[in-house]
């Protein structure tokens, strides 16, 4: 992650589908500060397209963030938008923009690759 919990931080990202189009995408960010991001997102499957043979799946949503550091704890309204790019049945690349819009405005970009657990929780 670049910018939300620090200039650069390690991010653990996840996605839990609620329906075919709704998902919760919690993230933990570990840098100089510690942040928890919990957006509920809508997948825009009607806008899916293929680029270079990879399908692109955009999404956007709203949620909450919690940041702890510098003696301050901050809870914020979170706006998120991103893109999932399935690389194979096991792996998905992800890029997400996160913006905390109320108290101390925070902005960050998270980029990563996730392992797909499939129907592990179903």
GROMACS .gro file of C-alpha atoms in nm:
model
  122
    1UNK     CA    1   0.000   0.000   0.000
    2UNK     CA    2   0.124   0.345  -0.086
    3UNK     CA    3  -0.003   0.630   0.130
    4UNK     CA    4  -0.283   0.522   0.364
    5UNK     CA    5  -0.100   0.391   0.674
    6UNK     CA    6   0.236   0.542   0.576
    7UNK     CA    7   0.434   0.632   0.266
    8UNK     CA    8   0.470   0.257   0.213
    9UNK     CA    9   0.310  -0.024   0.411
   10UNK     CA   10   0.249  -0.397   0.388
   11UNK     CA   11  -0.114  -0.485   0.311
   12UNK     CA   12  -0.310  -0.804   0.372
   13UNK     CA   13  -0.613  -0.786   0.140
   14UNK     CA   14  -0.919  -1.008   0.107
   15UNK     CA   15  -1.258  -1.037  -0.059
   16UNK     CA   16  -1.569  -1.208   0.077
   17UNK     CA   17  -1.858  -1.225  -0.169
   18UNK     CA   18  -2.200  -1.153  -0.021
   19UNK     CA   19  -2.387  -1.190  -0.355
   20UNK     CA   20  -2.279  -1.209  -0.720
   21UNK     CA   21  -2.229  -0.830  -0.722
   22UNK     CA   22  -2.169  -0.732  -0.356
   23UNK     CA   23  -1.856  -0.806  -0.155
   24UNK     CA   24  -1.679  -0.703   0.164
   25UNK     CA   25  -1.309  -0.632   0.100
   26UNK     CA   26  -1.131  -0.594   0.436
   27UNK     CA   27  -0.765  -0.495   0.441
   28UNK     CA   28  -0.502  -0.467   0.714
   29UNK     CA   29  -0.222  -0.217   0.653
   30UNK     CA   30   0.103  -0.237   0.850
   31UNK     CA   31   0.336   0.063   0.831
   32UNK     CA   32   0.436   0.337   1.076
   33UNK     CA   33   0.061   0.345   1.144
   34UNK     CA   34  -0.179   0.051   1.152
   35UNK     CA   35  -0.500   0.070   0.948
   36UNK     CA   36  -0.806  -0.149   0.900
   37UNK     CA   37  -1.017  -0.081   0.590
   38UNK     CA   38  -1.361  -0.240   0.552
   39UNK     CA   39  -1.544  -0.131   0.235
   40UNK     CA   40  -1.857  -0.296   0.099
   41UNK     CA   41  -1.824  -0.290  -0.280
   42UNK     CA   42  -2.038  -0.336  -0.588
   43UNK     CA   43  -1.885  -0.532  -0.880
   44UNK     CA   44  -1.961  -0.373  -1.217
   45UNK     CA   45  -1.981  -0.699  -1.412
   46UNK     CA   46  -2.159  -0.525  -1.702
   47UNK     CA   47  -1.835  -0.333  -1.768
   48UNK     CA   48  -1.602  -0.634  -1.767
   49UNK     CA   49  -1.363  -0.637  -2.059
   50UNK     CA   50  -1.058  -0.829  -2.173
   51UNK     CA   51  -0.722  -0.658  -2.205
   52UNK     CA   52  -0.431  -0.867  -2.322
   53UNK     CA   53  -0.637  -1.182  -2.268
   54UNK     CA   54  -0.709  -1.100  -1.901
   55UNK     CA   55  -1.062  -1.008  -1.786
   56UNK     CA   56  -1.086  -0.679  -1.593
   57UNK     CA   57  -1.349  -0.653  -1.319
   58UNK     CA   58  -1.402  -0.298  -1.181
   59UNK     CA   59  -1.571  -0.228  -0.847
   60UNK     CA   60  -1.651   0.062  -0.615
   61UNK     CA   61  -1.789   0.098  -0.266
   62UNK     CA   62  -1.813   0.267   0.070
   63UNK     CA   63  -1.722   0.159   0.422
   64UNK     CA   64  -1.516   0.256   0.723
   65UNK     CA   65  -1.149   0.278   0.812
   66UNK     CA   66  -0.965   0.276   1.141
   67UNK     CA   67  -0.611   0.412   1.171
   68UNK     CA   68  -0.394   0.398   1.484
   69UNK     CA   69  -0.064   0.577   1.512
   70UNK     CA   70   0.114   0.889   1.640
   71UNK     CA   71  -0.096   0.868   1.958
   72UNK     CA   72  -0.417   0.917   1.758
   73UNK     CA   73  -0.693   0.673   1.674
   74UNK     CA   74  -0.905   0.777   1.379
   75UNK     CA   75  -1.228   0.631   1.239
   76UNK     CA   76  -1.317   0.759   0.895
   77UNK     CA   77  -1.571   0.721   0.614
   78UNK     CA   78  -1.399   0.523   0.338
   79UNK     CA   79  -1.455   0.543  -0.037
   80UNK     CA   80  -1.293   0.266  -0.242
   81UNK     CA   81  -1.264   0.179  -0.609
   82UNK     CA   82  -1.056  -0.084  -0.776
   83UNK     CA   83  -0.996  -0.350  -1.033
   84UNK     CA   84  -0.964  -0.728  -1.007
   85UNK     CA   85  -0.768  -0.907  -1.279
   86UNK     CA   86  -0.797  -1.288  -1.261
   87UNK     CA   87  -0.458  -1.426  -1.367
   88UNK     CA   88  -0.548  -1.794  -1.327
   89UNK     CA   89  -0.790  -2.007  -1.130
   90UNK     CA   90  -0.563  -1.968  -0.824
   91UNK     CA   91  -0.442  -1.605  -0.846
   92UNK     CA   92  -0.600  -1.260  -0.889
   93UNK     CA   93  -0.416  -0.929  -0.927
   94UNK     CA   94  -0.579  -0.633  -0.757
   95UNK     CA   95  -0.539  -0.256  -0.757
   96UNK     CA   96  -0.752  -0.041  -0.524
   97UNK     CA   97  -0.775   0.330  -0.443
   98UNK     CA   98  -0.887   0.417  -0.087
   99UNK     CA   99  -0.990   0.762   0.033
  100UNK     CA  100  -1.084   0.846   0.391
  101UNK     CA  101  -1.298   1.156   0.345
  102UNK     CA  102  -1.401   1.294   0.685
  103UNK     CA  103  -1.169   1.349   0.983
  104UNK     CA  104  -0.804   1.351   0.880
  105UNK     CA  105  -0.833   1.289   0.507
  106UNK     CA  106  -0.628   0.985   0.405
  107UNK     CA  107  -0.551   0.858   0.055
  108UNK     CA  108  -0.378   0.540  -0.056
  109UNK     CA  109  -0.331   0.296  -0.340
  110UNK     CA  110  -0.307  -0.077  -0.272
  111UNK     CA  111  -0.161  -0.313  -0.531
  112UNK     CA  112  -0.124  -0.687  -0.484
  113UNK     CA  113  -0.181  -1.045  -0.590
  114UNK     CA  114  -0.416  -1.271  -0.397
  115UNK     CA  115  -0.459  -1.645  -0.373
  116UNK     CA  116  -0.816  -1.759  -0.451
  117UNK     CA  117  -0.957  -1.998  -0.193
  118UNK     CA  118  -1.258  -2.072  -0.415
  119UNK     CA  119  -1.550  -2.227  -0.230
  120UNK     CA  120  -1.350  -2.280   0.089
  121UNK     CA  121  -1.604  -2.092   0.304
  122UNK     CA  122  -1.921  -2.207   0.125
   0.00000   0.00000   0.00000
